[in-house]
Short mmCIF file of C-alpha atoms in Angstrom, two decimals:
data_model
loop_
_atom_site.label_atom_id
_atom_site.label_comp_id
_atom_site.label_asym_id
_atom_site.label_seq_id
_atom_site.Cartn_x
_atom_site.Cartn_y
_atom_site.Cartn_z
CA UNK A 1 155.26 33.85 154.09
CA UNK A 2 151.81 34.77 154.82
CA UNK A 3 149.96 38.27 155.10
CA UNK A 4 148.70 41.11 153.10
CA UNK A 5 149.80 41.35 149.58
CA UNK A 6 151.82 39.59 147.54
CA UNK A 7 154.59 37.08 148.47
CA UNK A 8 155.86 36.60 145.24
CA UNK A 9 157.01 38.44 142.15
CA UNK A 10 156.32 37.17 138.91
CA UNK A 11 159.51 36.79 136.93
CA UNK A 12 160.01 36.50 133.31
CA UNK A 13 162.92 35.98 131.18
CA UNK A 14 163.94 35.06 126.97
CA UNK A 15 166.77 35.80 124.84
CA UNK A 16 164.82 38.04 122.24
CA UNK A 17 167.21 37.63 119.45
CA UNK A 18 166.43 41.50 119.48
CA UNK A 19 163.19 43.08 121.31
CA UNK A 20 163.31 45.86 118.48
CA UNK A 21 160.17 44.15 116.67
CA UNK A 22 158.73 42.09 119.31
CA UNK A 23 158.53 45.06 121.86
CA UNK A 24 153.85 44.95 121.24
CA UNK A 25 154.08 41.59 122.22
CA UNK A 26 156.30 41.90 124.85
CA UNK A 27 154.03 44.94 126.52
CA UNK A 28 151.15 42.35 125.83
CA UNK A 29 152.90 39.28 127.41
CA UNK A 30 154.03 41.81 130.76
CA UNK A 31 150.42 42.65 130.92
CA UNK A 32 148.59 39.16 130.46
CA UNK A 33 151.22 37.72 133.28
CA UNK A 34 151.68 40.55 135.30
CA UNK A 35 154.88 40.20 135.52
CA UNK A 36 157.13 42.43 138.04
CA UNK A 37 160.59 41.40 136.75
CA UNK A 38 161.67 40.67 133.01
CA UNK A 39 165.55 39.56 132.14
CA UNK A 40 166.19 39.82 128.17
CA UNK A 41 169.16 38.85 126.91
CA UNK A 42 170.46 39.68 123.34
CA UNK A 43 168.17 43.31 122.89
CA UNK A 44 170.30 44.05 120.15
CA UNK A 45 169.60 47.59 121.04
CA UNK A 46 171.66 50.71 120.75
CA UNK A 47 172.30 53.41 123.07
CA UNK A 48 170.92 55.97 120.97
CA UNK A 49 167.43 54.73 121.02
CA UNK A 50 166.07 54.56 124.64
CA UNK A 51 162.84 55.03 123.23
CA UNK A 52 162.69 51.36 121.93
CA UNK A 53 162.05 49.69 124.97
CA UNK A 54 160.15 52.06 127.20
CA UNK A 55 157.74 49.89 128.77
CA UNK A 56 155.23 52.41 131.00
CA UNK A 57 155.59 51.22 134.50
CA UNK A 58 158.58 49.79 134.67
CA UNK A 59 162.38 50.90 134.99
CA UNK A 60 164.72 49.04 132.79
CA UNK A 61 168.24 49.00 133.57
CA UNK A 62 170.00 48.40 130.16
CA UNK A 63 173.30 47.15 128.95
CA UNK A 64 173.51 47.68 125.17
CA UNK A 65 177.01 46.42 123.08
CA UNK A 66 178.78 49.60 121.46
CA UNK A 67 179.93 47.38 118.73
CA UNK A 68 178.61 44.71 116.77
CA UNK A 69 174.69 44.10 115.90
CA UNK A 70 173.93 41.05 118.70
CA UNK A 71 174.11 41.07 122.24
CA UNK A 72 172.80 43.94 125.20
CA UNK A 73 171.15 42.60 128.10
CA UNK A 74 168.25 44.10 129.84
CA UNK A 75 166.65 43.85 133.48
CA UNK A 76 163.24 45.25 133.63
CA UNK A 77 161.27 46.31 136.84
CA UNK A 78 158.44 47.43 137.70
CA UNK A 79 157.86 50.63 139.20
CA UNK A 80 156.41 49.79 142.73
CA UNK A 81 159.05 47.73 143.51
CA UNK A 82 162.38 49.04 145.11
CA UNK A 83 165.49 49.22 142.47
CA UNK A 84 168.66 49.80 142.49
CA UNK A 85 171.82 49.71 139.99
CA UNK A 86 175.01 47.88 141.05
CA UNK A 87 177.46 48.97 138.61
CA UNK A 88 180.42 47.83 141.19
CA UNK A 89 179.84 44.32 140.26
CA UNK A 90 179.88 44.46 136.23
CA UNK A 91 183.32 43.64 135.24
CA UNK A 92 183.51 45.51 131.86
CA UNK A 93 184.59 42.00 130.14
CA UNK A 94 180.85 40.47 130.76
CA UNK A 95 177.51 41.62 129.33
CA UNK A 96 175.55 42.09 132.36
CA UNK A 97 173.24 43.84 134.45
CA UNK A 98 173.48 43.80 138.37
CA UNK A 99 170.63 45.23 140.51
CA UNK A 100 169.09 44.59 143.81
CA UNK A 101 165.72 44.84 144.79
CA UNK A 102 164.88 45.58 148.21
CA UNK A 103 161.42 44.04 150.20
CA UNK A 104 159.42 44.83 153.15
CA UNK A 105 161.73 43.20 155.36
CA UNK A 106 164.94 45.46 153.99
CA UNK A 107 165.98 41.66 152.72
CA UNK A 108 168.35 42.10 149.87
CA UNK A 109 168.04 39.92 146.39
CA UNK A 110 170.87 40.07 143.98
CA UNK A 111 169.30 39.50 140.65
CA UNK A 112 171.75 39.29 137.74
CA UNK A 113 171.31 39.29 133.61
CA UNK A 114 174.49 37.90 131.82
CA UNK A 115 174.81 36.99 128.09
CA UNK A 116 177.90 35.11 126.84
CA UNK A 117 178.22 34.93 123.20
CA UNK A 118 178.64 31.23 121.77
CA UNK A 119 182.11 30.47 121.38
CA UNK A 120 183.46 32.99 123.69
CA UNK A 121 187.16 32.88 124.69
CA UNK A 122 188.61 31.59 127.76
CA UNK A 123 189.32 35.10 128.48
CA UNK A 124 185.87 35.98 128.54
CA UNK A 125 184.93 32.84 130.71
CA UNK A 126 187.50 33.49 133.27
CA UNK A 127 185.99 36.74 133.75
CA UNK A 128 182.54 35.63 133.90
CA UNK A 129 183.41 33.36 136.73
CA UNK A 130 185.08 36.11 138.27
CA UNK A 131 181.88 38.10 138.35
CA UNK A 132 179.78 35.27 139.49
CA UNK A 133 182.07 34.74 142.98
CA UNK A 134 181.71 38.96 143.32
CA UNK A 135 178.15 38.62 143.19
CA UNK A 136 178.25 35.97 145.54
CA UNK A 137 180.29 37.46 147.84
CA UNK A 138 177.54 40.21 148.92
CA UNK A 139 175.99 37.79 151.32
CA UNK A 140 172.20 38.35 149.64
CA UNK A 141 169.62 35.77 147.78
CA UNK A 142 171.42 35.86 144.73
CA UNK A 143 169.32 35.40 141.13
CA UNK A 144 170.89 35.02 137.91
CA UNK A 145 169.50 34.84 134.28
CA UNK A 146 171.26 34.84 131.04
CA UNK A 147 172.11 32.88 127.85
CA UNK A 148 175.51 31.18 128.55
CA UNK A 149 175.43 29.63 125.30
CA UNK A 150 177.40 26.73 127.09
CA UNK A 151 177.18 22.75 126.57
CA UNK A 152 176.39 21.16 130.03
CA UNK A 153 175.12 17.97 131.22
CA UNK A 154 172.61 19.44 134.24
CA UNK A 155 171.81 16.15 135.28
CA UNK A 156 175.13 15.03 136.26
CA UNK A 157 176.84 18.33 136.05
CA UNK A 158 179.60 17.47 133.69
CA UNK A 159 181.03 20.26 131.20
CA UNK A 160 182.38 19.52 127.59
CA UNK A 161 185.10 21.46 127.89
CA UNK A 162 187.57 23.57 130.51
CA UNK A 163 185.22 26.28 129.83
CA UNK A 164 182.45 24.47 131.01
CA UNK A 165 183.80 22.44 133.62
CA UNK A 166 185.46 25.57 135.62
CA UNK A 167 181.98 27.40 135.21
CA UNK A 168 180.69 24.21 136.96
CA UNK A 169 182.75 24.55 139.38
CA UNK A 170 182.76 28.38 140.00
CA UNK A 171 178.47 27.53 140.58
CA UNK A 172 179.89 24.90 143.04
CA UNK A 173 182.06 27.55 145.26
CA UNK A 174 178.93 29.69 144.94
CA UNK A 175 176.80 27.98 146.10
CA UNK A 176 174.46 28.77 142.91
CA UNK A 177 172.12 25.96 141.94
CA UNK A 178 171.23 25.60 138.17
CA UNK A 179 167.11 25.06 137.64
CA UNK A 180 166.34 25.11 134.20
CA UNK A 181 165.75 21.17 133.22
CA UNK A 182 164.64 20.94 130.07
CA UNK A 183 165.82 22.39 126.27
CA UNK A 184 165.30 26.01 125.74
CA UNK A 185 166.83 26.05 122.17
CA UNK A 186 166.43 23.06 120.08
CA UNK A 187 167.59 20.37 122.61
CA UNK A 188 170.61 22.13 124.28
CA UNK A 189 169.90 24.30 127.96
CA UNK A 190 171.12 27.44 127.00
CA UNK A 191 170.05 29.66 128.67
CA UNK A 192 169.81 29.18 132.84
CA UNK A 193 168.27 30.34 135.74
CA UNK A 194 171.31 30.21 139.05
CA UNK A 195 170.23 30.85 142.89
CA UNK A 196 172.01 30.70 145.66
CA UNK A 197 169.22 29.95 148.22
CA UNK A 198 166.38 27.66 145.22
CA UNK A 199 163.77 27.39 147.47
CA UNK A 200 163.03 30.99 146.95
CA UNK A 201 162.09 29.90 143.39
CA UNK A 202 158.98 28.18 142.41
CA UNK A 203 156.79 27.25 139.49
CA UNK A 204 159.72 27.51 137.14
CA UNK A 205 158.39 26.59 133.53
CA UNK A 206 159.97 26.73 130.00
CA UNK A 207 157.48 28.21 128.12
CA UNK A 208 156.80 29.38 124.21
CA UNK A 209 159.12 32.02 122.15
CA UNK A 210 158.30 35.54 122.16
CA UNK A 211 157.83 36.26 118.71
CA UNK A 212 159.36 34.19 115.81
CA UNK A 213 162.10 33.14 118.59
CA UNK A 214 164.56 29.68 118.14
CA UNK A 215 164.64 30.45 122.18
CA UNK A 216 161.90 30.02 125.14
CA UNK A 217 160.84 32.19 127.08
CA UNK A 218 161.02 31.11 131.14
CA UNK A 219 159.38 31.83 133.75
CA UNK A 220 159.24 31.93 137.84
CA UNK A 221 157.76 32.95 140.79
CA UNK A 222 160.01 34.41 143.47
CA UNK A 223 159.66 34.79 147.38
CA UNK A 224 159.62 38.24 148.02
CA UNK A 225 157.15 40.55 150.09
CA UNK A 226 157.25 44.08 148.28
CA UNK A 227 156.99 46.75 150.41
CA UNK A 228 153.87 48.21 151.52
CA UNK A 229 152.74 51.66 150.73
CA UNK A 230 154.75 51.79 147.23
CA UNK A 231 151.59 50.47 144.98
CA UNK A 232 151.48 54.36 143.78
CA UNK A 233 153.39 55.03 140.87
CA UNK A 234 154.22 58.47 138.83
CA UNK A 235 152.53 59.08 135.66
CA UNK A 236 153.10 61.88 132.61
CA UNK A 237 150.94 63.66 132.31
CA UNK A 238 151.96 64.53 128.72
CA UNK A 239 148.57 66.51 127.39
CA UNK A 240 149.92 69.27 130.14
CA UNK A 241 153.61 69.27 129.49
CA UNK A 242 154.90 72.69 128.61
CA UNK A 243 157.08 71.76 125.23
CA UNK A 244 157.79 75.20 124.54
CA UNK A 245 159.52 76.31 127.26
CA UNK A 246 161.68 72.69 127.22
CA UNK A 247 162.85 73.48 123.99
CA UNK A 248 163.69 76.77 125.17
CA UNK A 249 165.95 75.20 127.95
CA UNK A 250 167.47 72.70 125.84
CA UNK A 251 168.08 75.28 123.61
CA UNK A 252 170.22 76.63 126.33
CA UNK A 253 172.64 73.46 126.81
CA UNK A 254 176.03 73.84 125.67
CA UNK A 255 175.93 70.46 124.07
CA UNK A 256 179.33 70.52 122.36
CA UNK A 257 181.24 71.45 125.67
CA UNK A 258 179.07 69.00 127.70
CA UNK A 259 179.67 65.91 125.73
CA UNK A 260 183.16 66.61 124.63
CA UNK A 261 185.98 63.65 125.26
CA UNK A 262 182.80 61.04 126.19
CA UNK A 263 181.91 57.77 124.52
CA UNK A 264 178.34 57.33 122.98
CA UNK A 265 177.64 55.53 126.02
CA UNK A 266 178.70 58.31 128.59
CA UNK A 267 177.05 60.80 125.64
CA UNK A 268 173.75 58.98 125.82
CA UNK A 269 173.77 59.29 129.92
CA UNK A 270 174.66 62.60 130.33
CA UNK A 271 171.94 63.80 127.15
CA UNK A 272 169.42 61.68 129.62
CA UNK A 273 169.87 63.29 132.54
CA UNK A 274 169.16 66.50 131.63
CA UNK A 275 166.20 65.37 129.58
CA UNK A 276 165.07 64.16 133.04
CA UNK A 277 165.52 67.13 134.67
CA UNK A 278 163.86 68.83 131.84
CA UNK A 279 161.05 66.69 131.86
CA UNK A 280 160.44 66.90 135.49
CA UNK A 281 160.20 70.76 135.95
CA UNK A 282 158.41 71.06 132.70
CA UNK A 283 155.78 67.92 132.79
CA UNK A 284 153.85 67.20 135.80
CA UNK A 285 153.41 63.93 137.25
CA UNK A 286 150.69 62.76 139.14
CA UNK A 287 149.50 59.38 140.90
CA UNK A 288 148.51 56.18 139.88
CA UNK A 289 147.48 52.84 141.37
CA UNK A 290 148.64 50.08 138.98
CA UNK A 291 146.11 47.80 140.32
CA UNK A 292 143.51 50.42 138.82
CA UNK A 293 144.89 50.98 135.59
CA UNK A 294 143.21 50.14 132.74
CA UNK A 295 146.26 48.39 130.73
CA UNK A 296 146.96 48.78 127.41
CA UNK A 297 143.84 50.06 125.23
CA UNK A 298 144.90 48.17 121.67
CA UNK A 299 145.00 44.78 124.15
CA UNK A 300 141.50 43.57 122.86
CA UNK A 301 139.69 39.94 123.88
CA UNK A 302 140.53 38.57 120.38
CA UNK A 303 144.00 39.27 120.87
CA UNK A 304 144.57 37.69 124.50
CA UNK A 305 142.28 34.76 122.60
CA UNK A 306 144.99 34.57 120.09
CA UNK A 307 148.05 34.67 122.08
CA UNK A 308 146.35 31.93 124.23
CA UNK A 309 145.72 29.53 121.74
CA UNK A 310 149.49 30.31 120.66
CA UNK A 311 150.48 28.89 123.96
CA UNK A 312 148.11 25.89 124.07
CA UNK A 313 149.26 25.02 120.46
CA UNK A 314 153.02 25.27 121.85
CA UNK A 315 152.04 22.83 124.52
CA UNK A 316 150.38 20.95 122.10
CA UNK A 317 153.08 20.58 119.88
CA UNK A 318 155.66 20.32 123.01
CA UNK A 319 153.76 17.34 124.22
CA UNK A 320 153.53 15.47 120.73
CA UNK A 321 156.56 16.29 119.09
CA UNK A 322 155.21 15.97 115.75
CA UNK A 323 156.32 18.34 112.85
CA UNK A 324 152.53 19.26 111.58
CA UNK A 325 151.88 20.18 115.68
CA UNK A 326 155.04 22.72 115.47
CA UNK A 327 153.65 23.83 111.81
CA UNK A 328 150.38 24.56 113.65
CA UNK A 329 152.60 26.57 116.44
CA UNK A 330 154.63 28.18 114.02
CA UNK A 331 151.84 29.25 111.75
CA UNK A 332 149.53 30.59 115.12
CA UNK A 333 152.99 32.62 115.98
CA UNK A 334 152.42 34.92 112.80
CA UNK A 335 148.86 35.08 112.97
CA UNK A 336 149.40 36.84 116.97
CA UNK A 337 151.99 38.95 115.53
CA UNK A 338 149.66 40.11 113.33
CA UNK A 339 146.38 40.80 115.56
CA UNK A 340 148.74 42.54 117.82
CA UNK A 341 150.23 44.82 115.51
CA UNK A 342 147.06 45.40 113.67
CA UNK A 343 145.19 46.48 116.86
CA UNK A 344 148.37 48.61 117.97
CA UNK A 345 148.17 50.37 114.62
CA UNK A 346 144.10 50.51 114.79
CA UNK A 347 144.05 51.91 118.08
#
């Protein structure tokens, strides 16, 4: 596709093994790549604390487990590029996140985020599957990203087990090709990148952990022309908000009777819409071209330097194999946590 603009979005995805702490580098990584999508799997977030993953300029759709201290998935996009939620296909049974993103052409693409937990029960995979043919059902490019913590062989597309070898085969009635090649934990292919049409995807790499990570990061470029006329987003503008007359209106909320007989989850909806609606009569917005912006002020030269010799000592080490290589990795890994945290805390 030719013409003015972009063609492509820039597509990032990892199992975090929990963005809590990692959430600096993360903002940094988004901003170095300029990435437009990012799929996480296990956040290891809870409902209760939005505030831990809002990334300015993007919309995350979120998927957070009510019990347990693994798991959520996460689907992060930015704001100039058209969103929307589909609830309809999450099961209940799967940890996932369903949206579609709509280009210039009002051509649809289905992106998915799914996380199945290792050892999960045939229950669990039957469901999965189930999910998979919905999604492929809708008649759009279909995307999916996850950690399906299963034991394949890709190359001749053999499963271990049942479990395996009917996920195989639900892929096969999909029509969902599997791209990811090569190890992304240890020496196994956990986690996977499906499409239903694979020529939209290019440039797919398997690249260094985010953070202290056992898992790599991945990333892509897909076909996509965003629309035109949406580069301007909506900023805060926070130093003009009008606090006291918000805490006024909450004030005014009837919170016992509104959140009575609803889960957290439903709790932790409902308490965010009307902080929206708060927020937007009370702080005014105003426009911004992302290509303008300025970025993130504590995102110095010396710590870009560092997180790129933290990749070129991952390829290093990749390329080698040898242990004092991946010490050398390992050790530049703390040092970028480090400058990026200390500048975050300076700034």
């Amino acid at each position: 596709m030719k013409g003015e603009g972009s063609t492509e979005l820039k597509v990032l995805y990892m199992n975090a093994l929990s963005i809590r702490n990692k959430v600096d580098e993360l903002e940094a990584q988004l901003e170095i790549g300029k990435y437009n999508v990012v799929g996480i799997t296990e956040t290891r977030l809870q409902a209760d604390r939005a505030w831990e993953m809002n990334i300015q300029g993007y919309t995350s759709y979120r998927k957070d487990r009510l019990t347990g201290k693994r798991g959520g998935v996460a689907l992060l996009v930015r704001n100039d590029i058209q969103s929307l939620a589909r609830g309809d296909i999450e099961s209940g049974n799967v940890e996932s996140v369903w949206l579609v993103l709509r280009n210039s052409k009002s051509r649809k693409t289905l992106m998915g985020v799914i996380y199945q937990p290792p050892n999960s029960s045939l229950d669990v995979g039957c469901k999965l599957s189930e999910e998979l043919k919905l999604a492929c059902c809708k008649g759009n490019d279909t995307v999916v990203l996850g950690d399906f913590n299963m034991q394949i062989d890709w190359e001749n597309q053999n499963g271990t087990g049942p479990q395996e070898r009917e996920f195989v085969e639900c892929l096969r009635d999909g029509f969902l090709e599997q791209l990811v090649l090569e190890p992304t934990r240890e020496k196994a292919i956990l986690d996977l990148v499906l499409c239903n049409e694979p020529d939209l995807i290019r440039d797919l790499e398997v690249k260094e952990p985010l953070g202290g990570n056992d898992h790599n990061k991945i990333r892509f470029n897909l076909q996509f022309e965003k629309e035109k006329g949406k580069s301007d987003v909506a900023v805060l503008q926070l130093n003009k908000g009008n606090y006291g007359t918000m805490r006024e209106e909450l004030a005014k909320v009837q919170w016992n009777n509104t959140l009575a007989g609803k889960t957290v989850e439903q709790q932790w909806q409902v308490f965010l819409g009307i902080m929206q609606k708060v927020q937007d009569r009370f702080i005014p917005k105003r426009k911004k071209d992302p290509k303008g912006k300025k970025g993130q002020p504590w995102l110095t030269r010396e710590v870009k330097g560092s997180i790129k010799i933290k990749e070129t000592k991952y390829n290093i080490a990749k390329m080698s194999g040898k242990p004092e290589d991946w010490e050398a990795f390992k050790e530049q890994q703390k040092i970028t946590k480090k400058a990026i945290r200390q500048e975050k805390m300076r700034y």
